[in-house]
């Protein structure tokens, strides 16, 4: 039995198991798309999801999905906008893959049942603009409920296909065979009858589609389930992660007070795309003159513009003014945002909306190649948990849903192409961890659930929108202290926090936070959504490159700068794809 370089999360031995060809962990656009494609090809596929099947981050996406679908638009133009937003760190090959395969992937999504908004007369897709886009290329549904519609369509398709699902299940750790290949996962199911408690899904291929890690911060647009579980699992399994320092803070999140915590209501970029203006308390449009696209500049630039104006005016928030839309446009185009604002006592029809940046999206994640393969054979990743190289230092608006679609399809095609002889046999379940971990995280020592708030406040103050050497050093020390306290308790008393969902999540949050802070301390420049006050400019000579992180066999965090930004990620050996690899190398 091999569980990787990290100590697995302390848990009971699996009391039940499921056999499959493929296990997909996550039920957003990426996970469900991968599952559908694998199942359609005849592979026995199991979907594991942390909450209900439709409770992932996808359903919260408002703005839409970007693709060159409009008249006069081209993948090349979409590529250029993506590269500019990525601030010099996009993998060009990955971006070309995304924008080139994107339009047909969206059409297949429509064939699956997703209903996007269309012009009533012509039947053409209605397209809008968002930050960083020079053309209208954002397809949307239900006005501002695109994610909910995509989730609905995919969930219905999965149920029609009869794909086996395990809901309310927190993934714990990766199973490996004797050769070190992925061979399934352990998980804890919360109240599912015979599948209750810790179990295992043994499969020849494991697809991580667990979403983001926004809950490392006090205020985020992410749902409560976004605790970085996939990144933490991959690190413990020996996989590489990349670009974890690039956390995108959405510029326009409904401001509910300086002490607001947890998931915050998003005010979609599409409001600005349709003509909404960012203003300060005096009504001045402060983004005009800062960038050629003003309020529609890439998100990192708008977030910085808001933060600077807040400092200049000693204000807690700025304002988004779209009163000129009128009641009917608000009702038809942005019904979700309208309802959220009114629920908090704000009427955007008659008053500007208070907004401030909040943690929104992880541009980095588990490092993959163009087929979603990680550096652990048999383990794949797609969607927000993955780092394909598409987003670089700052994700272009509405590329996230598209990335989930495109790379999930590529993963499924890659898995299907493998012959049974190339697939590993299922592994035995790992025994519970007994030893304490080293510096990379508490490992065998679980954190108590109440440490979650301390992690979030530390990350918000030290590694949030504004960062510096001093703030990051303070955050690193505080996080190290939390890890040391948990380990000391294990060594001293021989006991740790009770294994439960809350302590497992908190332990994952700590590991992800420590790697994020380590990468942010190492990158001594400002680039994209990584804003160092003490290093206010980009340093292309030193930092036009990715930062790759992994855990050493001793559990330490190791950082390795890749050679250049344009080099594709390291590809693990994969016998079934040799011909395709040779073609790609010479493309």
GROMACS .gro file of C-alpha atoms in nm, residues 138-493:
model
  356
  138UNK     CA    1  -2.014   3.595  -2.286
  139UNK     CA    2  -2.312   3.362  -2.324
  140UNK     CA    3  -2.547   3.376  -2.026
  141UNK     CA    4  -2.862   3.210  -1.896
  142UNK     CA    5  -3.152   3.333  -1.686
  143UNK     CA    6  -3.006   3.682  -1.707
  144UNK     CA    7  -2.748   3.633  -1.432
  145UNK     CA    8  -2.803   3.267  -1.338
  146UNK     CA    9  -2.573   3.099  -1.589
  147UNK     CA   10  -2.410   2.863  -1.343
  148UNK     CA   11  -2.742   2.749  -1.203
  149UNK     CA   12  -2.867   2.664  -1.553
  150UNK     CA   13  -2.549   2.478  -1.649
  151UNK     CA   14  -2.562   2.285  -1.322
  152UNK     CA   15  -2.928   2.197  -1.379
  153UNK     CA   16  -2.863   2.067  -1.730
  154UNK     CA   17  -2.562   1.857  -1.631
  155UNK     CA   18  -2.721   1.716  -1.316
  156UNK     CA   19  -3.026   1.609  -1.516
  157UNK     CA   20  -2.802   1.451  -1.781
  158UNK     CA   21  -2.606   1.260  -1.516
  159UNK     CA   22  -2.926   1.129  -1.362
  160UNK     CA   23  -3.067   1.031  -1.701
  161UNK     CA   24  -2.746   0.843  -1.774
  162UNK     CA   25  -2.780   0.646  -1.450
  163UNK     CA   26  -2.433   0.740  -1.328
  164UNK     CA   27  -2.372   0.627  -0.973
  165UNK     CA   28  -2.333   0.918  -0.732
  166UNK     CA   29  -2.221   0.943  -0.371
  167UNK     CA   30  -2.342   1.268  -0.216
  168UNK     CA   31  -2.248   1.436   0.113
  169UNK     CA   32  -1.904   1.279   0.089
  170UNK     CA   33  -1.581   1.456   0.185
  171UNK     CA   34  -1.283   1.310  -0.002
  172UNK     CA   35  -0.996   1.232   0.234
  173UNK     CA   36  -0.695   1.085   0.055
  174UNK     CA   37  -0.574   0.920  -0.262
  175UNK     CA   38  -0.527   0.545  -0.285
  176UNK     CA   39  -0.228   0.417  -0.480
  177UNK     CA   40  -0.120   0.078  -0.603
  178UNK     CA   41   0.224  -0.076  -0.545
  179UNK     CA   42   0.360   0.105  -0.851
  180UNK     CA   43   0.255   0.443  -0.716
  181UNK     CA   44  -0.037   0.500  -0.953
  182UNK     CA   45  -0.368   0.644  -0.842
  183UNK     CA   46  -0.617   0.369  -0.766
  184UNK     CA   47  -0.909   0.537  -0.592
  185UNK     CA   48  -0.992   0.758  -0.297
  186UNK     CA   49  -1.102   0.730   0.061
  187UNK     CA   50  -1.395   0.945   0.168
  188UNK     CA   51  -1.631   1.012   0.453
  189UNK     CA   52  -2.003   1.005   0.383
  190UNK     CA   53  -2.235   1.198   0.610
  191UNK     CA   54  -2.557   1.007   0.663
  192UNK     CA   55  -2.615   0.804   0.349
  193UNK     CA   56  -2.756   0.483   0.493
  194UNK     CA   57  -2.531   0.185   0.429
  195UNK     CA   58  -2.270   0.425   0.291
  196UNK     CA   59  -2.214   0.610   0.612
  197UNK     CA   60  -1.879   0.699   0.762
  198UNK     CA   61  -1.543   0.628   0.598
  199UNK     CA   62  -1.538   0.425   0.278
  200UNK     CA   63  -1.339   0.384  -0.042
  201UNK     CA   64  -1.404   0.412  -0.413
  202UNK     CA   65  -1.147   0.201  -0.594
  203UNK     CA   66  -1.096   0.304  -0.955
  204UNK     CA   67  -0.835   0.290  -1.228
  205UNK     CA   68  -0.856   0.666  -1.285
  206UNK     CA   69  -0.922   0.948  -1.038
  207UNK     CA   70  -1.045   1.288  -1.159
  208UNK     CA   71  -1.022   1.576  -0.912
  209UNK     CA   72  -1.282   1.843  -0.982
  210UNK     CA   73  -1.326   1.968  -0.627
  211UNK     CA   74  -1.338   2.341  -0.702
  212UNK     CA   75  -1.159   2.617  -0.520
  213UNK     CA   76  -1.024   2.716  -0.181
  214UNK     CA   77  -1.190   3.052  -0.115
  215UNK     CA   78  -1.268   2.952   0.243
  216UNK     CA   79  -0.905   3.015   0.339
  217UNK     CA   80  -1.020   3.379   0.364
  218UNK     CA   81  -1.276   3.536   0.597
  219UNK     CA   82  -1.489   3.680   0.315
  220UNK     CA   83  -1.529   3.503  -0.018
  221UNK     CA   84  -1.778   3.448  -0.296
  222UNK     CA   85  -1.715   3.072  -0.266
  223UNK     CA   86  -1.961   2.839  -0.093
  224UNK     CA   87  -1.876   2.683   0.242
  225UNK     CA   88  -1.761   2.360   0.073
  226UNK     CA   89  -1.465   2.534  -0.099
  227UNK     CA   90  -1.197   2.436   0.152
  228UNK     CA   91  -0.914   2.333  -0.080
  229UNK     CA   92  -0.968   1.961  -0.026
  230UNK     CA   93  -0.848   1.861  -0.374
  231UNK     CA   94  -0.526   2.061  -0.357
  232UNK     CA   95  -0.452   1.926  -0.007
  233UNK     CA   96  -0.519   1.567  -0.119
  234UNK     CA   97  -0.293   1.611  -0.422
  235UNK     CA   98  -0.010   1.753  -0.211
  236UNK     CA   99  -0.029   1.466   0.035
  237UNK     CA  100  -0.028   1.225  -0.259
  238UNK     CA  101   0.296   1.371  -0.395
  239UNK     CA  102   0.151   1.577  -0.680
  240UNK     CA  103   0.286   1.915  -0.780
  241UNK     CA  104   0.081   2.234  -0.751
  242UNK     CA  105   0.157   2.562  -0.926
  243UNK     CA  106   0.073   2.933  -0.910
  244UNK     CA  107  -0.105   2.904  -0.574
  245UNK     CA  108  -0.013   3.264  -0.489
  246UNK     CA  109  -0.247   3.394  -0.760
  247UNK     CA  110  -0.582   3.423  -0.586
  248UNK     CA  111  -0.824   3.642  -0.774
  249UNK     CA  112  -1.024   3.886  -0.566
  250UNK     CA  113  -1.345   3.977  -0.745
  251UNK     CA  114  -1.369   4.357  -0.756
  252UNK     CA  115  -1.742   4.389  -0.701
  253UNK     CA  116  -1.873   4.185  -0.411
  254UNK     CA  117  -2.169   4.325  -0.218
  255UNK     CA  118  -2.023   4.501   0.086
  256UNK     CA  119  -2.200   4.386   0.402
  257UNK     CA  120  -1.971   4.547   0.657
  258UNK     CA  121  -1.606   4.530   0.750
  259UNK     CA  122  -1.662   4.232   0.981
  260UNK     CA  123  -1.866   4.025   0.734
  261UNK     CA  124  -1.744   3.666   0.709
  262UNK     CA  125  -1.829   3.360   0.503
  263UNK     CA  126  -1.984   3.353   0.157
  264UNK     CA  127  -2.066   3.702   0.028
  265UNK     CA  128  -2.307   3.791  -0.257
  266UNK     CA  129  -2.136   3.849  -0.590
  267UNK     CA  130  -2.229   4.143  -0.812
  268UNK     CA  131  -2.143   4.009  -1.156
  269UNK     CA  132  -1.896   4.178  -1.384
  270UNK     CA  133  -2.172   4.166  -1.641
  271UNK     CA  134  -2.335   4.460  -1.461
  272UNK     CA  135  -2.034   4.665  -1.566
  273UNK     CA  136  -2.039   4.494  -1.905
  274UNK     CA  137  -2.389   4.628  -1.959
  275UNK     CA  138  -2.285   4.981  -1.863
  276UNK     CA  139  -2.269   5.002  -1.484
  277UNK     CA  140  -2.013   5.250  -1.347
  278UNK     CA  141  -1.778   5.232  -1.052
  279UNK     CA  142  -1.784   5.556  -0.853
  280UNK     CA  143  -1.667   5.685  -0.519
  281UNK     CA  144  -1.889   5.859  -0.263
  282UNK     CA  145  -1.857   6.184  -0.460
  283UNK     CA  146  -1.980   6.016  -0.778
  284UNK     CA  147  -1.640   6.022  -0.953
  285UNK     CA  148  -1.571   5.738  -1.198
  286UNK     CA  149  -1.222   5.664  -1.068
  287UNK     CA  150  -1.139   5.386  -1.316
  288UNK     CA  151  -1.162   5.624  -1.612
  289UNK     CA  152  -0.806   5.714  -1.708
  290UNK     CA  153  -0.653   5.423  -1.516
  291UNK     CA  154  -0.702   5.177  -1.801
  292UNK     CA  155  -0.827   5.191  -2.159
  293UNK     CA  156  -1.124   4.970  -2.064
  294UNK     CA  157  -1.204   5.169  -1.745
  295UNK     CA  158  -1.446   4.956  -1.537
  296UNK     CA  159  -1.398   4.668  -1.780
  297UNK     CA  160  -1.025   4.634  -1.725
  298UNK     CA  161  -0.904   4.289  -1.614
  299UNK     CA  162  -1.015   4.200  -1.263
  300UNK     CA  163  -0.679   4.245  -1.094
  301UNK     CA  164  -0.656   4.601  -1.225
  302UNK     CA  165  -1.010   4.689  -1.116
  303UNK     CA  166  -0.959   4.534  -0.771
  304UNK     CA  167  -0.640   4.735  -0.726
  305UNK     CA  168  -0.817   5.050  -0.849
  306UNK     CA  169  -1.092   5.003  -0.592
  307UNK     CA  170  -0.846   4.936  -0.310
  308UNK     CA  171  -0.639   5.243  -0.399
  309UNK     CA  172  -0.947   5.465  -0.410
  310UNK     CA  173  -1.064   5.324  -0.077
  311UNK     CA  174  -0.728   5.421   0.071
  312UNK     CA  175  -0.734   5.765  -0.087
  313UNK     CA  176  -1.083   5.832   0.047
  314UNK     CA  177  -1.043   5.643   0.375
  315UNK     CA  178  -1.349   5.441   0.275
  316UNK     CA  179  -1.454   5.081   0.340
  317UNK     CA  180  -1.611   5.036  -0.001
  318UNK     CA  181  -1.682   5.192  -0.339
  319UNK     CA  182  -2.011   5.211  -0.528
  320UNK     CA  183  -2.144   5.044  -0.841
  321UNK     CA  184  -2.399   5.271  -1.004
  322UNK     CA  185  -2.642   5.117  -1.251
  323UNK     CA  186  -2.953   5.316  -1.168
  324UNK     CA  187  -2.976   5.419  -1.532
  325UNK     CA  188  -3.064   5.058  -1.622
  326UNK     CA  189  -3.416   5.114  -1.492
  327UNK     CA  190  -3.636   4.865  -1.309
  328UNK     CA  191  -3.721   4.650  -1.611
  329UNK     CA  192  -3.362   4.584  -1.716
  330UNK     CA  193  -3.264   4.500  -1.360
  331UNK     CA  194  -3.556   4.261  -1.333
  332UNK     CA  195  -3.495   4.084  -1.665
  333UNK     CA  196  -3.115   4.090  -1.696
  334UNK     CA  197  -3.003   4.065  -1.333
  335UNK     CA  198  -3.283   3.910  -1.128
  336UNK     CA  199  -3.046   3.716  -0.897
  337UNK     CA  200  -2.836   4.021  -0.810
  338UNK     CA  201  -3.146   4.236  -0.770
  339UNK     CA  202  -3.294   3.991  -0.522
  340UNK     CA  203  -2.967   3.957  -0.327
  341UNK     CA  204  -2.927   4.333  -0.297
  342UNK     CA  205  -3.286   4.385  -0.186
  343UNK     CA  206  -3.251   4.104   0.067
  344UNK     CA  207  -2.980   4.315   0.229
  345UNK     CA  208  -3.178   4.639   0.217
  346UNK     CA  209  -3.025   4.784  -0.100
  347UNK     CA  210  -3.229   4.867  -0.412
  348UNK     CA  211  -2.995   4.902  -0.714
  349UNK     CA  212  -3.281   5.050  -0.915
  350UNK     CA  213  -3.280   5.361  -0.698
  351UNK     CA  214  -2.935   5.367  -0.529
  352UNK     CA  215  -2.574   5.269  -0.601
  353UNK     CA  216  -2.459   4.930  -0.469
  354UNK     CA  217  -2.175   4.926  -0.211
  355UNK     CA  218  -1.898   4.693  -0.333
  356UNK     CA  219  -1.550   4.584  -0.228
  357UNK     CA  220  -1.312   4.307  -0.340
  358UNK     CA  221  -1.337   3.959  -0.186
  359UNK     CA  222  -1.163   3.628  -0.252
  360UNK     CA  223  -1.315   3.470  -0.560
  361UNK     CA  224  -1.105   3.229  -0.766
  362UNK     CA  225  -0.781   3.030  -0.748
  363UNK     CA  226  -0.588   3.075  -1.071
  364UNK     CA  227  -0.339   2.813  -0.953
  365UNK     CA  228  -0.391   2.459  -0.835
  366UNK     CA  229  -0.285   2.102  -0.907
  367UNK     CA  230  -0.039   2.113  -1.196
  368UNK     CA  231  -0.158   1.938  -1.512
  369UNK     CA  232  -0.071   1.902  -1.877
  370UNK     CA  233  -0.310   1.959  -2.167
  371UNK     CA  234  -0.483   1.627  -2.098
  372UNK     CA  235  -0.544   1.700  -1.732
  373UNK     CA  236  -0.274   1.460  -1.614
  374UNK     CA  237  -0.102   1.547  -1.289
  375UNK     CA  238   0.246   1.437  -1.186
  376UNK     CA  239   0.091   1.134  -1.014
  377UNK     CA  240   0.004   0.875  -1.283
  378UNK     CA  241  -0.366   0.798  -1.298
  379UNK     CA  242  -0.461   1.119  -1.115
  380UNK     CA  243  -0.627   1.392  -1.323
  381UNK     CA  244  -0.750   1.740  -1.233
  382UNK     CA  245  -0.978   1.990  -1.403
  383UNK     CA  246  -1.172   2.303  -1.320
  384UNK     CA  247  -1.070   2.541  -1.043
  385UNK     CA  248  -0.870   2.278  -0.853
  386UNK     CA  249  -0.633   2.248  -1.151
  387UNK     CA  250  -0.356   2.467  -1.287
  388UNK     CA  251  -0.362   2.409  -1.663
  389UNK     CA  252  -0.167   2.727  -1.735
  390UNK     CA  253  -0.471   2.892  -1.894
  391UNK     CA  254  -0.519   3.166  -1.636
  392UNK     CA  255  -0.163   3.274  -1.569
  393UNK     CA  256  -0.144   3.540  -1.300
  394UNK     CA  257  -0.506   3.649  -1.336
  395UNK     CA  258  -0.809   3.471  -1.483
  396UNK     CA  259  -0.997   3.644  -1.764
  397UNK     CA  260  -1.363   3.685  -1.674
  398UNK     CA  261  -1.589   3.390  -1.763
  399UNK     CA  262  -1.304   3.165  -1.876
  400UNK     CA  263  -1.355   2.941  -1.574
  401UNK     CA  264  -1.666   2.758  -1.689
  402UNK     CA  265  -1.511   2.718  -2.034
  403UNK     CA  266  -1.192   2.574  -1.887
  404UNK     CA  267  -1.398   2.322  -1.692
  405UNK     CA  268  -1.578   2.213  -2.006
  406UNK     CA  269  -1.280   2.191  -2.240
  407UNK     CA  270  -1.033   2.017  -2.012
  408UNK     CA  271  -1.293   1.779  -1.868
  409UNK     CA  272  -1.364   1.660  -2.220
  410UNK     CA  273  -0.993   1.618  -2.286
  411UNK     CA  274  -0.949   1.418  -1.964
  412UNK     CA  275  -1.236   1.189  -2.055
  413UNK     CA  276  -1.095   1.131  -2.404
  414UNK     CA  277  -0.755   1.051  -2.252
  415UNK     CA  278  -0.899   0.805  -1.998
  416UNK     CA  279  -1.110   0.633  -2.262
  417UNK     CA  280  -0.805   0.595  -2.486
  418UNK     CA  281  -0.622   0.388  -2.226
  419UNK     CA  282  -0.639   0.012  -2.263
  420UNK     CA  283  -0.720  -0.212  -1.963
  421UNK     CA  284  -0.362  -0.341  -1.966
  422UNK     CA  285  -0.236   0.011  -1.896
  423UNK     CA  286  -0.470   0.070  -1.605
  424UNK     CA  287  -0.356   0.000  -1.249
  425UNK     CA  288  -0.537  -0.243  -1.024
  426UNK     CA  289  -0.736  -0.101  -0.731
  427UNK     CA  290  -0.539  -0.051  -0.412
  428UNK     CA  291  -0.591  -0.161  -0.056
  429UNK     CA  292  -0.727   0.105   0.177
  430UNK     CA  293  -0.467   0.299   0.375
  431UNK     CA  294  -0.434   0.247   0.746
  432UNK     CA  295  -0.505   0.545   0.973
  433UNK     CA  296  -0.207   0.775   1.017
  434UNK     CA  297  -0.027   0.744   1.348
  435UNK     CA  298   0.286   0.962   1.323
  436UNK     CA  299   0.303   1.342   1.344
  437UNK     CA  300   0.380   1.534   1.027
  438UNK     CA  301   0.670   1.762   0.950
  439UNK     CA  302   0.662   2.132   0.869
  440UNK     CA  303   0.431   2.134   0.568
  441UNK     CA  304   0.120   2.080   0.773
  442UNK     CA  305  -0.015   1.900   1.077
  443UNK     CA  306  -0.047   1.570   0.890
  444UNK     CA  307  -0.118   1.311   1.158
  445UNK     CA  308  -0.229   1.590   1.392
  446UNK     CA  309  -0.574   1.719   1.304
  447UNK     CA  310  -0.661   2.079   1.380
  448UNK     CA  311  -0.964   2.149   1.596
  449UNK     CA  312  -1.252   2.307   1.398
  450UNK     CA  313  -1.224   2.635   1.589
  451UNK     CA  314  -0.882   2.695   1.427
  452UNK     CA  315  -1.061   2.763   1.099
  453UNK     CA  316  -1.145   3.119   1.198
  454UNK     CA  317  -0.785   3.185   1.301
  455UNK     CA  318  -0.660   3.060   0.963
  456UNK     CA  319  -0.908   3.276   0.773
  457UNK     CA  320  -0.829   3.593   0.966
  458UNK     CA  321  -0.456   3.532   0.933
  459UNK     CA  322  -0.485   3.485   0.558
  460UNK     CA  323  -0.711   3.788   0.515
  461UNK     CA  324  -0.476   4.020   0.702
  462UNK     CA  325  -0.147   3.880   0.576
  463UNK     CA  326  -0.208   3.731   0.231
  464UNK     CA  327  -0.519   3.908   0.105
  465UNK     CA  328  -0.556   4.167  -0.170
  466UNK     CA  329  -0.257   4.363  -0.036
  467UNK     CA  330   0.058   4.175   0.064
  468UNK     CA  331   0.411   4.260   0.175
  469UNK     CA  332   0.717   4.081   0.305
  470UNK     CA  333   0.620   4.175   0.660
  471UNK     CA  334   0.253   4.072   0.632
  472UNK     CA  335   0.341   3.742   0.468
  473UNK     CA  336   0.610   3.667   0.726
  474UNK     CA  337   0.360   3.732   1.004
  475UNK     CA  338   0.103   3.505   0.833
  476UNK     CA  339   0.362   3.229   0.790
  477UNK     CA  340   0.456   3.248   1.158
  478UNK     CA  341   0.095   3.234   1.273
  479UNK     CA  342   0.016   2.938   1.047
  480UNK     CA  343   0.330   2.757   1.162
  481UNK     CA  344   0.221   2.816   1.519
  482UNK     CA  345  -0.117   2.655   1.454
  483UNK     CA  346   0.051   2.352   1.299
  484UNK     CA  347   0.305   2.325   1.582
  485UNK     CA  348   0.037   2.347   1.849
  486UNK     CA  349  -0.155   2.058   1.693
  487UNK     CA  350   0.160   1.848   1.656
  488UNK     CA  351   0.276   1.927   2.011
  489UNK     CA  352  -0.057   1.810   2.146
  490UNK     CA  353  -0.023   1.483   1.958
  491UNK     CA  354   0.332   1.428   2.082
  492UNK     CA  355   0.253   1.531   2.438
  493UNK     CA  356  -0.087   1.374   2.492
   0.00000   0.00000   0.00000
